[in-house]
Amino acid sequence: MSARRHPVTFIPGDGIGPEVIAAVQAVLAAAEVRIDWEERHAGARVFKAGVASGVLPETIESIRRTRCALKGPLATPVGFGEKSANVTLRKFFETYGNIRPVRELPGIRTPYSGRGIDFVVVRENVEDLYAGIEYLQTPGFAQALKIVTRRGSEKICRLAFELARAEGRKKVTCATKANILKFTEGLFKRVFEEVAKDYPDIQSEHQIVDNCAHQLVMRPEQFDVLVMTNMNGDILSDLASALIGGLGFAPSANLGDGASIFEAVHGSAPQIAGKDMANPTALLHSSVLMLRHLGEMKAAAAIENALLFTLEEGKILTADMAGGGREPSGTKAFTKEVIKNLGSAPKTYPRREYRRIKMPQVSPAAVAAKETRPMGVDVFVVTAIDPAVLGPSIESVLSGLPVRLTQISNRGIKVYPNTLGIESEPGDCARLRFKVARRGDTLADKDIADLLLRVGAKAPWVHVEKLFKYDGQAAFTKDQGED
Ligand code: NAD
């Protein structure tokens, strides 16, 4: 084992958390990994102490210093506390890369056993709809902003290719909904294709994410590395863990440039907490990912092999694994068995060589257009007025302004002028699209302010979005039914 000592923050967490963390610490100690553990807290008891984020300042300070944390599950309280403490921790440290290995485990029977499933889901972890920017424009009309940045997409796509290299993998599949979401998912796809050119040794491909979900169930063995935006990755990584035995077996790493956080995917399992029944496999596997991140490759391999050997032998298993009339053992007995098996390796399981992942360096430079042309402005208004009446009413107040009303749309469907006879259910919030009256006209903020005053007198406005062309390309999507 390496002579280096590693400072690591550990958060016991809630429910079964302290039991599975203790199991992992015992195995790492037996494997003689030199870790200086710092115990810190987050989760239920911190919420109860009145800290709205569920994370103590000393926990943040410790992770900032150690740059590495092993975390037990944190219960998200219902009815008190504001946001999930898990999400807070991931966001505080910009752990942008969520890594979820999905590999068939020896001795764990599933409908897919024997198919050789072995891939890794790489999920963007801080952007997308999970930026959590939502509004109720009326009590019955909700809106969320899906944020995808070029830099965030480049970081995660490069990380996916770096992971492929570090694990000797051959292919990276990018799954997006770029056919519908041309700007957000489309940007992610374009960046993936640009990044792929820097990795000619790795094959790259794109799948539409709904087909990818279907492929994951039909032919999961085709995948090697999968990279996705946050929400798609969230859903498909859970689907993927079901292929190899369920969430209880799924490890994860949240990698960032500053700190990284390693945790099991499962929750705090309150029903079995304190009963010596918890299965520490997922957290133990997460600690293997942590050791690889720390460059402790030999210790990682030794612990992973001992764990896989224990599962393959199937002599001592916790209740969730011990099917088929086998007598279940407790968490402590299972942990002892893994420790006893240090030095053994599974007989039937193909070996994989791992190298440390090279974290990508992406320039923080903003992307600027050479030419930015104002095209107009979208104004969202609360209204129950028939668009055929609202349209002329808005047009009647535009005199002297450098804009014209080109259309009104409802949930992205053009309803005025309704030249196509589109049948659409009226919502209580409509989008008025104003374009500059003549090509080359400018649109000053004071014109927009004037426009808002005039529109507001007809229907209250709730949201405004400027329309641009960047280097000749429209930076806004068309409505359904718009020419
Ligand atoms: P859960 O994962 O805690 O439990 C789901 C089922 O799996 C239960 O039957 C449980 O007994 C079983 N299970 C889970 N882990 C197990 C293990 N290691 N060994 C044996 N059995 C195990 O999911 P839940 O019940 O939906 O959530 C409980 C709490 O955990 C909630 O407060 C939730 O917010 C939280 N949670 C936290 C995280 C996290 O910290 N990353 C993730 C998911 C849920």
Short mmCIF file of C-alpha atoms and ligand atoms in Angstrom, two decimals:
data_model
loop_
_atom_site.label_atom_id
_atom_site.label_comp_id
_atom_site.label_asym_id
_atom_site.label_seq_id
_atom_site.Cartn_x
_atom_site.Cartn_y
_atom_site.Cartn_z
CA MET A 1 0.00 0.00 0.00
CA SER A 2 1.14 3.58 -0.55
CA ALA A 3 2.94 5.30 2.31
CA ARG A 4 0.92 8.48 1.81
CA ARG A 5 -1.70 9.41 4.36
CA HIS A 6 -4.99 10.75 3.06
CA PRO A 7 -7.23 13.09 5.03
CA VAL A 8 -10.87 12.12 4.39
CA THR A 9 -14.02 13.65 5.87
CA PHE A 10 -16.64 11.06 6.77
CA ILE A 11 -20.30 11.76 7.38
CA PRO A 12 -22.04 8.85 9.15
CA GLY A 13 -25.44 10.14 8.03
CA ASP A 14 -28.85 8.79 8.99
CA GLY A 15 -30.57 5.42 9.43
CA ILE A 16 -28.21 2.62 8.37
CA GLY A 17 -25.48 5.20 7.53
CA PRO A 18 -23.37 4.77 10.71
CA GLU A 19 -23.43 0.96 10.33
CA VAL A 20 -22.32 0.90 6.69
CA ILE A 21 -19.71 3.62 7.27
CA ALA A 22 -18.28 1.62 10.20
CA ALA A 23 -18.14 -1.48 7.98
CA VAL A 24 -16.21 0.40 5.28
CA GLN A 25 -13.79 1.93 7.78
CA ALA A 26 -13.09 -1.54 9.22
CA VAL A 27 -12.32 -2.99 5.76
CA LEU A 28 -10.08 -0.04 4.78
CA ALA A 29 -8.19 -0.32 8.08
CA ALA A 30 -7.71 -4.07 7.55
CA ALA A 31 -6.39 -3.33 4.04
CA GLU A 32 -3.90 -0.96 5.69
CA VAL A 33 -4.96 2.10 3.75
CA ARG A 34 -3.60 5.13 5.58
CA ILE A 35 -6.54 7.45 6.08
CA ASP A 36 -6.90 10.25 8.62
CA TRP A 37 -10.66 10.25 9.12
CA GLU A 38 -12.40 13.46 10.18
CA GLU A 39 -15.95 12.87 11.46
CA ARG A 40 -18.43 15.59 10.51
CA HIS A 41 -22.21 15.79 10.35
CA ALA A 42 -25.08 16.53 7.99
CA GLY A 43 -28.65 15.31 7.63
CA ALA A 44 -31.58 14.76 10.00
CA ARG A 45 -29.96 15.77 13.27
CA VAL A 46 -28.53 18.94 11.70
CA PHE A 47 -31.95 19.87 10.29
CA LYS A 48 -33.45 19.24 13.73
CA ALA A 49 -30.83 21.54 15.29
CA GLY A 50 -32.32 24.30 13.14
CA VAL A 51 -29.73 24.47 10.31
CA ALA A 52 -31.94 24.90 7.23
CA SER A 53 -29.35 23.51 4.77
CA GLY A 54 -28.89 20.31 6.83
CA VAL A 55 -25.10 20.74 6.57
CA LEU A 56 -22.98 22.17 9.42
CA PRO A 57 -20.39 24.86 8.56
CA GLU A 58 -17.64 22.68 10.09
CA THR A 59 -18.60 19.90 7.65
CA ILE A 60 -18.13 22.28 4.72
CA GLU A 61 -14.84 23.52 6.19
CA SER A 62 -13.55 19.97 6.65
CA ILE A 63 -14.38 18.89 3.07
CA ARG A 64 -12.85 22.09 1.72
CA ARG A 65 -9.62 21.10 3.48
CA THR A 66 -9.59 17.32 2.90
CA ARG A 67 -11.08 17.63 -0.63
CA CYS A 68 -12.51 14.15 -0.20
CA ALA A 69 -15.58 12.86 1.63
CA LEU A 70 -17.18 9.48 2.22
CA LYS A 71 -20.82 9.99 3.01
CA GLY A 72 -23.55 7.86 4.53
CA PRO A 73 -27.14 8.38 3.32
CA LEU A 74 -28.90 11.52 4.53
CA ALA A 75 -32.65 11.44 5.13
CA THR A 76 -34.42 14.30 3.41
CA PRO A 77 -36.91 15.54 6.00
CA VAL A 78 -40.53 15.95 5.04
CA GLY A 79 -42.13 19.06 6.50
CA PHE A 80 -39.00 20.80 7.82
CA GLY A 81 -35.64 21.87 6.39
CA GLU A 82 -35.52 23.52 3.01
CA LYS A 83 -33.48 21.62 0.43
CA SER A 84 -31.94 18.16 0.34
CA ALA A 85 -28.62 18.16 2.27
CA ASN A 86 -27.27 15.74 -0.36
CA VAL A 87 -27.91 18.19 -3.18
CA THR A 88 -26.51 21.06 -1.07
CA LEU A 89 -23.21 19.18 -0.59
CA ARG A 90 -22.94 18.29 -4.28
CA LYS A 91 -23.58 21.89 -5.30
CA PHE A 92 -21.39 23.56 -2.66
CA PHE A 93 -18.38 21.77 -4.04
CA GLU A 94 -19.38 21.88 -7.73
CA THR A 95 -19.03 18.11 -7.93
CA TYR A 96 -20.06 18.22 -11.56
CA GLY A 97 -19.36 14.60 -12.45
CA ASN A 98 -21.61 11.88 -11.07
CA ILE A 99 -20.09 8.49 -11.84
CA ARG A 100 -22.18 5.35 -11.50
CA PRO A 101 -20.54 2.05 -12.49
CA VAL A 102 -23.03 -0.63 -13.55
CA ARG A 103 -21.39 -4.05 -13.60
CA GLU A 104 -22.88 -7.48 -13.13
CA LEU A 105 -21.90 -8.81 -9.71
CA PRO A 106 -20.89 -12.43 -9.12
CA GLY A 107 -23.45 -14.38 -7.10
CA ILE A 108 -26.19 -11.75 -7.50
CA ARG A 109 -28.90 -13.30 -9.68
CA THR A 110 -30.90 -10.97 -11.91
CA PRO A 111 -32.84 -11.52 -15.17
CA TYR A 112 -29.69 -10.21 -16.90
CA SER A 113 -27.17 -12.52 -15.23
CA GLY A 114 -24.60 -13.87 -17.67
CA ARG A 115 -25.03 -11.06 -20.20
CA GLY A 116 -21.76 -9.38 -19.14
CA ILE A 117 -23.22 -5.96 -18.29
CA ASP A 118 -20.28 -3.65 -17.60
CA PHE A 119 -20.65 0.07 -18.23
CA VAL A 120 -20.42 3.40 -16.43
CA VAL A 121 -23.02 6.17 -16.40
CA VAL A 122 -21.44 9.65 -16.31
CA ARG A 123 -24.08 12.19 -15.34
CA GLU A 124 -23.73 15.97 -15.26
CA ASN A 125 -24.47 16.76 -11.64
CA VAL A 126 -25.08 20.48 -11.13
CA GLU A 127 -26.86 22.02 -14.14
CA ASP A 128 -30.01 21.26 -16.15
CA LEU A 129 -33.45 21.34 -14.53
CA TYR A 130 -31.74 20.48 -11.24
CA ALA A 131 -30.48 24.03 -10.99
CA GLY A 132 -33.94 24.11 -9.37
CA ILE A 133 -34.99 27.46 -10.82
CA GLU A 134 -38.76 27.28 -10.90
CA TYR A 135 -41.62 29.76 -10.94
CA LEU A 136 -45.36 29.65 -10.63
CA GLN A 137 -46.39 32.22 -13.20
CA THR A 138 -49.93 31.75 -11.98
CA PRO A 139 -51.08 29.28 -9.30
CA GLY A 140 -51.92 26.93 -12.17
CA PHE A 141 -48.98 27.56 -14.54
CA ALA A 142 -45.52 26.35 -13.48
CA GLN A 143 -42.24 26.97 -15.26
CA ALA A 144 -38.72 25.58 -14.74
CA LEU A 145 -35.51 26.77 -16.37
CA LYS A 146 -33.29 24.12 -17.92
CA ILE A 147 -29.74 25.46 -17.73
CA VAL A 148 -27.07 23.86 -19.92
CA THR A 149 -23.74 25.64 -20.37
CA ARG A 150 -21.01 25.02 -22.93
CA ARG A 151 -18.41 24.85 -20.16
CA GLY A 152 -20.47 22.48 -17.96
CA SER A 153 -21.12 20.24 -20.98
CA GLU A 154 -17.46 20.26 -22.02
CA LYS A 155 -16.31 19.33 -18.52
CA ILE A 156 -18.63 16.33 -18.24
CA CYS A 157 -18.05 15.11 -21.80
CA ARG A 158 -14.27 15.30 -21.34
CA LEU A 159 -14.62 13.51 -18.00
CA ALA A 160 -16.53 10.70 -19.76
CA PHE A 161 -13.71 10.25 -22.30
CA GLU A 162 -11.02 10.48 -19.60
CA LEU A 163 -12.85 7.82 -17.60
CA ALA A 164 -13.02 5.63 -20.72
CA ARG A 165 -9.24 5.95 -21.11
CA ALA A 166 -8.54 5.32 -17.42
CA GLU A 167 -10.61 2.12 -17.47
CA GLY A 168 -9.49 0.88 -20.88
CA ARG A 169 -12.98 1.30 -22.31
CA LYS A 170 -13.60 1.60 -26.04
CA LYS A 171 -16.77 3.64 -26.57
CA VAL A 172 -18.63 6.65 -25.18
CA THR A 173 -22.35 7.00 -25.96
CA CYS A 174 -23.95 10.41 -25.49
CA ALA A 175 -27.72 10.24 -24.93
CA THR A 176 -29.75 13.43 -25.35
CA LYS A 177 -33.18 14.75 -26.26
CA ALA A 178 -31.59 17.09 -28.82
CA ASN A 179 -34.31 16.29 -31.38
CA ILE A 180 -36.83 18.25 -29.27
CA LEU A 181 -34.68 20.51 -27.04
CA LYS A 182 -32.46 21.96 -29.77
CA PHE A 183 -30.65 24.54 -27.65
CA THR A 184 -30.16 22.87 -24.26
CA GLU A 185 -29.79 19.18 -25.12
CA GLY A 186 -28.59 20.28 -28.57
CA LEU A 187 -25.68 22.24 -27.06
CA PHE A 188 -24.71 19.20 -24.99
CA LYS A 189 -24.72 17.00 -28.12
CA ARG A 190 -22.69 19.50 -30.17
CA VAL A 191 -20.10 19.88 -27.41
CA PHE A 192 -19.90 16.07 -27.10
CA GLU A 193 -19.19 15.81 -30.83
CA GLU A 194 -16.49 18.50 -30.62
CA VAL A 195 -14.85 16.88 -27.58
CA ALA A 196 -14.95 13.42 -29.20
CA LYS A 197 -12.49 14.68 -31.87
CA ASP A 198 -9.84 15.05 -29.15
CA TYR A 199 -10.20 11.35 -28.27
CA PRO A 200 -9.67 9.51 -31.58
CA ASP A 201 -8.71 6.34 -29.66
CA ILE A 202 -12.27 6.10 -28.24
CA GLN A 203 -15.33 5.40 -30.39
CA SER A 204 -18.18 7.88 -29.93
CA GLU A 205 -21.87 7.72 -30.78
CA HIS A 206 -25.11 9.53 -30.04
CA GLN A 207 -28.50 8.05 -29.14
CA ILE A 208 -31.79 9.81 -28.53
CA VAL A 209 -32.36 9.33 -24.81
CA ASP A 210 -35.73 7.59 -25.09
CA ASN A 211 -34.23 5.02 -27.45
CA CYS A 212 -31.30 4.74 -25.01
CA ALA A 213 -33.75 3.80 -22.21
CA HIS A 214 -35.17 1.13 -24.50
CA GLN A 215 -31.69 -0.10 -25.46
CA LEU A 216 -30.66 -0.27 -21.81
CA VAL A 217 -33.45 -2.77 -21.17
CA MET A 218 -33.15 -4.68 -24.47
CA ARG A 219 -29.37 -4.85 -24.98
CA PRO A 220 -27.49 -3.27 -22.06
CA GLU A 221 -24.29 -5.12 -22.91
CA GLN A 222 -23.76 -2.74 -25.90
CA PHE A 223 -22.81 0.15 -23.56
CA ASP A 224 -19.35 1.01 -22.29
CA VAL A 225 -19.59 4.64 -21.05
CA LEU A 226 -22.81 6.68 -21.18
CA VAL A 227 -22.80 10.46 -20.74
CA MET A 228 -25.94 12.55 -20.14
CA THR A 229 -27.32 15.79 -18.79
CA ASN A 230 -28.47 15.78 -15.18
CA MET A 231 -32.10 14.67 -15.26
CA ASN A 232 -31.72 12.11 -18.05
CA GLY A 233 -28.68 10.75 -16.21
CA ASP A 234 -30.56 10.64 -12.92
CA ILE A 235 -33.38 8.57 -14.36
CA LEU A 236 -31.33 6.26 -16.57
CA SER A 237 -28.66 5.58 -13.94
CA ASP A 238 -31.36 4.31 -11.58
CA LEU A 239 -32.79 2.19 -14.39
CA ALA A 240 -29.27 0.88 -15.05
CA SER A 241 -28.71 -0.14 -11.42
CA ALA A 242 -31.85 -2.29 -11.58
CA LEU A 243 -30.10 -4.37 -14.27
CA ILE A 244 -27.45 -5.57 -11.82
CA GLY A 245 -29.50 -6.13 -8.68
CA GLY A 246 -30.96 -2.79 -7.65
CA LEU A 247 -30.10 0.44 -5.91
CA GLY A 248 -28.76 -1.42 -2.86
CA PHE A 249 -25.71 -2.45 -4.92
CA ALA A 250 -25.05 0.84 -6.69
CA PRO A 251 -21.94 2.89 -5.80
CA SER A 252 -21.36 6.47 -6.85
CA ALA A 253 -18.71 9.16 -7.00
CA ASN A 254 -19.41 12.89 -7.24
CA LEU A 255 -16.22 14.28 -8.77
CA GLY A 256 -15.24 17.94 -8.81
CA ASP A 257 -12.13 20.02 -9.44
CA GLY A 258 -11.95 20.94 -5.75
CA ALA A 259 -13.56 18.25 -3.64
CA SER A 260 -15.11 14.89 -4.44
CA ILE A 261 -17.80 13.04 -2.50
CA PHE A 262 -18.31 9.27 -2.53
CA GLU A 263 -21.58 7.66 -1.46
CA ALA A 264 -23.88 4.69 -1.98
CA VAL A 265 -26.90 5.41 -4.15
CA HIS A 266 -29.37 3.93 -1.64
CA GLY A 267 -31.02 5.90 1.14
CA SER A 268 -31.07 5.60 4.93
CA ALA A 269 -33.37 2.51 5.01
CA PRO A 270 -34.94 3.53 8.35
CA GLN A 271 -36.87 0.23 8.66
CA ILE A 272 -33.68 -1.78 9.19
CA ALA A 273 -31.53 0.89 10.92
CA GLY A 274 -29.67 -0.27 14.04
CA LYS A 275 -30.60 -3.94 13.43
CA ASP A 276 -27.28 -5.15 11.98
CA MET A 277 -29.14 -5.92 8.71
CA ALA A 278 -27.73 -3.32 6.30
CA ASN A 279 -25.75 -4.45 3.26
CA PRO A 280 -22.52 -2.40 3.07
CA THR A 281 -21.72 -3.52 -0.53
CA ALA A 282 -22.69 -0.24 -2.24
CA LEU A 283 -20.73 1.97 0.16
CA LEU A 284 -17.76 -0.40 0.12
CA HIS A 285 -17.75 -0.22 -3.67
CA SER A 286 -18.03 3.60 -3.41
CA SER A 287 -14.93 3.54 -1.18
CA VAL A 288 -13.15 1.58 -3.94
CA LEU A 289 -13.96 4.46 -6.32
CA MET A 290 -12.61 6.85 -3.65
CA LEU A 291 -9.36 4.90 -3.32
CA ARG A 292 -8.86 4.99 -7.10
CA HIS A 293 -9.46 8.74 -7.01
CA LEU A 294 -6.80 9.02 -4.30
CA GLY A 295 -4.40 6.98 -6.44
CA GLU A 296 -4.52 3.94 -4.08
CA MET A 297 -4.93 1.49 -6.96
CA LYS A 298 -3.59 -1.61 -5.18
CA ALA A 299 -5.77 -1.14 -2.11
CA ALA A 300 -8.79 -0.47 -4.35
CA ALA A 301 -8.18 -3.70 -6.27
CA ALA A 302 -7.62 -5.72 -3.08
CA ILE A 303 -10.85 -4.50 -1.48
CA GLU A 304 -12.89 -4.87 -4.66
CA ASN A 305 -11.58 -8.41 -5.16
CA ALA A 306 -12.33 -9.38 -1.55
CA LEU A 307 -15.87 -8.01 -1.88
CA LEU A 308 -16.48 -9.78 -5.22
CA PHE A 309 -15.00 -13.03 -3.87
CA THR A 310 -17.35 -12.83 -0.86
CA LEU A 311 -20.36 -12.32 -3.13
CA GLU A 312 -19.22 -15.07 -5.49
CA GLU A 313 -18.76 -17.58 -2.64
CA GLY A 314 -22.14 -16.54 -1.20
CA LYS A 315 -21.44 -18.13 2.19
CA ILE A 316 -22.02 -15.03 4.33
CA LEU A 317 -24.56 -12.61 2.91
CA THR A 318 -26.89 -9.98 4.39
CA ALA A 319 -30.65 -10.63 4.26
CA ASP A 320 -31.26 -8.64 1.07
CA MET A 321 -28.79 -10.89 -0.81
CA ALA A 322 -29.31 -14.27 0.85
CA GLY A 323 -32.17 -15.67 -1.22
CA GLY A 324 -32.94 -19.31 -1.99
CA GLY A 325 -33.36 -20.51 1.60
CA ARG A 326 -29.87 -19.37 2.65
CA GLU A 327 -29.51 -18.22 6.25
CA PRO A 328 -28.87 -14.43 6.28
CA SER A 329 -25.95 -12.94 8.20
CA GLY A 330 -25.61 -9.49 9.73
CA THR A 331 -23.67 -6.43 8.58
CA LYS A 332 -20.85 -7.18 11.02
CA ALA A 333 -20.48 -10.83 9.97
CA PHE A 334 -20.46 -9.86 6.28
CA THR A 335 -17.81 -7.20 6.96
CA LYS A 336 -15.66 -9.73 8.85
CA GLU A 337 -15.96 -12.11 5.90
CA VAL A 338 -14.80 -9.43 3.43
CA ILE A 339 -11.83 -8.70 5.72
CA LYS A 340 -11.02 -12.44 5.91
CA ASN A 341 -11.13 -12.57 2.10
CA LEU A 342 -8.62 -9.75 1.57
CA GLY A 343 -6.02 -11.32 -0.70
CA SER A 344 -8.58 -13.47 -2.57
CA ALA A 345 -10.04 -12.66 -5.97
CA PRO A 346 -13.20 -13.88 -7.71
CA LYS A 347 -12.61 -16.92 -9.92
CA THR A 348 -15.22 -16.30 -12.57
CA TYR A 349 -15.05 -12.55 -12.92
CA PRO A 350 -13.11 -10.83 -15.73
CA ARG A 351 -10.40 -8.51 -14.41
CA ARG A 352 -10.30 -4.86 -15.42
CA GLU A 353 -7.23 -2.68 -15.08
CA TYR A 354 -7.89 0.80 -13.72
CA ARG A 355 -5.80 3.92 -13.88
CA ARG A 356 -6.49 7.16 -12.08
CA ILE A 357 -8.93 9.39 -14.01
CA LYS A 358 -7.22 12.52 -15.33
CA MET A 359 -9.60 15.31 -14.34
CA PRO A 360 -10.12 17.52 -17.43
CA GLN A 361 -9.06 21.15 -17.45
CA VAL A 362 -11.57 23.36 -19.23
CA SER A 363 -10.96 27.04 -19.78
CA PRO A 364 -13.38 29.31 -17.89
CA ALA A 365 -13.46 31.69 -20.86
CA ALA A 366 -16.97 32.73 -21.82
CA VAL A 367 -18.06 32.10 -25.39
CA ALA A 368 -18.74 35.37 -27.18
CA ALA A 369 -20.44 35.93 -30.53
CA LYS A 370 -18.70 38.16 -33.10
CA GLU A 371 -22.03 39.76 -33.93
CA THR A 372 -25.09 39.99 -31.66
CA ARG A 373 -28.22 41.35 -33.33
CA PRO A 374 -31.35 42.20 -31.28
CA MET A 375 -34.39 40.60 -32.91
CA GLY A 376 -37.14 41.42 -30.46
CA VAL A 377 -38.57 40.40 -27.13
CA ASP A 378 -40.93 37.74 -25.75
CA VAL A 379 -43.29 38.91 -23.03
CA PHE A 380 -45.20 36.34 -20.99
CA VAL A 381 -48.53 37.63 -19.69
CA VAL A 382 -51.22 36.27 -17.40
CA THR A 383 -54.45 36.31 -19.34
CA ALA A 384 -57.68 34.45 -19.91
CA ILE A 385 -58.57 36.64 -22.89
CA ASP A 386 -59.22 34.88 -26.23
CA PRO A 387 -56.01 35.38 -28.33
CA ALA A 388 -58.18 36.56 -31.26
CA VAL A 389 -59.25 39.48 -29.04
CA LEU A 390 -55.96 39.96 -27.15
CA GLY A 391 -53.88 40.18 -30.36
CA PRO A 392 -55.59 43.24 -31.89
CA SER A 393 -55.85 44.81 -28.43
CA ILE A 394 -52.05 44.59 -27.98
CA GLU A 395 -51.42 45.74 -31.57
CA SER A 396 -53.50 48.84 -30.86
CA VAL A 397 -50.99 50.12 -28.26
CA LEU A 398 -47.75 49.68 -30.22
CA SER A 399 -47.69 52.92 -32.23
CA GLY A 400 -44.33 54.71 -32.09
CA LEU A 401 -42.47 51.62 -30.79
CA PRO A 402 -39.85 49.90 -33.01
CA VAL A 403 -41.60 46.50 -32.65
CA ARG A 404 -44.54 44.58 -34.08
CA LEU A 405 -46.48 41.69 -32.53
CA THR A 406 -45.67 38.67 -34.69
CA GLN A 407 -47.62 36.09 -32.73
CA ILE A 408 -49.15 34.93 -29.47
CA SER A 409 -48.44 31.43 -28.31
CA ASN A 410 -49.65 29.22 -25.54
CA ARG A 411 -47.29 26.56 -24.14
CA GLY A 412 -45.21 26.86 -27.34
CA ILE A 413 -48.16 26.61 -29.75
CA LYS A 414 -48.94 29.59 -31.97
CA VAL A 415 -52.55 30.65 -31.34
CA TYR A 416 -52.59 34.14 -32.92
CA PRO A 417 -52.86 34.77 -35.78
CA ASN A 418 -54.36 31.29 -35.94
CA THR A 419 -53.92 30.85 -39.69
CA LEU A 420 -53.66 27.05 -39.39
CA GLY A 421 -56.82 26.65 -37.28
CA ILE A 422 -54.79 25.04 -34.47
CA GLU A 423 -56.95 23.56 -31.71
CA SER A 424 -55.18 24.16 -28.44
CA GLU A 425 -56.37 24.28 -24.85
CA PRO A 426 -56.05 27.79 -23.47
CA GLY A 427 -53.63 28.09 -20.53
CA ASP A 428 -53.72 31.11 -18.23
CA CYS A 429 -50.32 32.40 -19.36
CA ALA A 430 -49.53 33.43 -22.94
CA ARG A 431 -46.34 34.46 -24.72
CA LEU A 432 -46.43 37.59 -26.85
CA ARG A 433 -43.61 37.64 -29.40
CA PHE A 434 -42.52 41.07 -30.55
CA LYS A 435 -39.95 41.42 -33.33
CA VAL A 436 -38.15 44.58 -34.41
CA ALA A 437 -40.34 46.36 -36.93
CA ARG A 438 -37.67 46.66 -39.62
CA ARG A 439 -34.52 44.58 -40.23
CA GLY A 440 -31.56 46.36 -38.66
CA ASP A 441 -33.69 48.24 -36.12
CA THR A 442 -32.23 48.33 -32.65
CA LEU A 443 -34.29 47.70 -29.54
CA ALA A 444 -33.23 49.80 -26.58
CA ASP A 445 -34.05 48.83 -22.98
CA LYS A 446 -36.16 51.97 -22.69
CA ASP A 447 -38.27 50.78 -25.67
CA ILE A 448 -38.76 47.45 -23.88
CA ALA A 449 -39.66 49.28 -20.66
CA ASP A 450 -42.19 51.36 -22.60
CA LEU A 451 -43.55 48.21 -24.27
CA LEU A 452 -43.96 46.50 -20.88
CA LEU A 453 -45.92 49.46 -19.52
CA ARG A 454 -48.26 49.40 -22.50
CA VAL A 455 -48.68 45.58 -22.50
CA GLY A 456 -49.10 45.56 -18.71
CA ALA A 457 -52.09 47.86 -19.03
CA LYS A 458 -53.82 45.11 -21.07
CA ALA A 459 -52.56 41.99 -19.26
CA PRO A 460 -50.06 41.64 -16.35
CA TRP A 461 -46.66 40.49 -17.60
CA VAL A 462 -44.66 37.96 -15.54
CA HIS A 463 -41.56 37.14 -17.55
CA VAL A 464 -39.51 38.79 -20.30
CA GLU A 465 -36.91 37.25 -22.60
CA LYS A 466 -34.86 39.19 -25.15
CA LEU A 467 -34.49 37.67 -28.61
CA PHE A 468 -31.12 37.73 -30.41
CA LYS A 469 -29.29 36.42 -33.41
CA TYR A 470 -25.69 35.40 -32.67
CA ASP A 471 -23.50 35.46 -35.76
CA GLY A 472 -26.59 35.20 -37.94
CA GLN A 473 -28.14 32.27 -35.99
CA ALA A 474 -31.44 32.76 -34.14
CA ALA A 475 -30.94 32.27 -30.39
CA PHE A 476 -34.57 31.40 -29.72
CA THR A 477 -36.76 28.55 -30.85
CA LYS A 478 -39.82 28.86 -33.05
CA ASP A 479 -43.32 28.14 -31.87
CA GLN A 480 -45.17 25.06 -33.06
CA GLY A 481 -47.04 26.40 -36.10
CA GLU A 482 -44.65 29.33 -36.67
CA ASP A 483 -43.26 29.66 -40.22
P1 NAD B 1 -33.89 3.53 0.70
O1 NAD B 1 -32.80 3.31 -0.30
O2 NAD B 1 -33.47 3.99 2.04
O3 NAD B 1 -34.70 2.16 0.89
C1 NAD B 1 -35.35 1.46 -0.18
C2 NAD B 1 -35.42 -0.04 0.15
O4 NAD B 1 -34.11 -0.62 0.01
C3 NAD B 1 -35.86 -0.34 1.58
O5 NAD B 1 -36.57 -1.56 1.57
C4 NAD B 1 -34.54 -0.52 2.31
O6 NAD B 1 -34.66 -1.33 3.46
C5 NAD B 1 -33.67 -1.18 1.24
N1 NAD B 1 -32.24 -0.85 1.38
C6 NAD B 1 -31.64 0.32 1.02
N2 NAD B 1 -30.34 0.27 1.28
C7 NAD B 1 -30.10 -0.94 1.81
C8 NAD B 1 -28.92 -1.58 2.28
N3 NAD B 1 -27.72 -0.98 2.24
N4 NAD B 1 -29.04 -2.83 2.78
C9 NAD B 1 -30.22 -3.47 2.81
N5 NAD B 1 -31.36 -2.92 2.36
C10 NAD B 1 -31.31 -1.67 1.88
O7 NAD B 1 -34.94 4.53 0.03
P2 NAD B 1 -36.16 5.33 0.68
O8 NAD B 1 -36.89 4.44 1.64
O9 NAD B 1 -36.90 5.88 -0.47
O10 NAD B 1 -35.51 6.55 1.45
C11 NAD B 1 -35.27 6.58 2.86
C12 NAD B 1 -34.59 7.91 3.19
O11 NAD B 1 -33.31 7.99 2.56
C13 NAD B 1 -35.37 9.15 2.74
O12 NAD B 1 -35.29 10.13 3.76
C14 NAD B 1 -34.62 9.62 1.52
O13 NAD B 1 -34.72 11.02 1.35
C15 NAD B 1 -33.18 9.23 1.86
N6 NAD B 1 -32.31 9.03 0.69
C16 NAD B 1 -31.04 9.49 0.78
C17 NAD B 1 -30.15 9.27 -0.26
C18 NAD B 1 -28.74 9.77 -0.14
O14 NAD B 1 -28.34 10.17 0.92
N7 NAD B 1 -27.96 9.78 -1.21
C19 NAD B 1 -30.56 8.56 -1.40
C20 NAD B 1 -31.88 8.07 -1.45
C21 NAD B 1 -32.75 8.31 -0.39
#
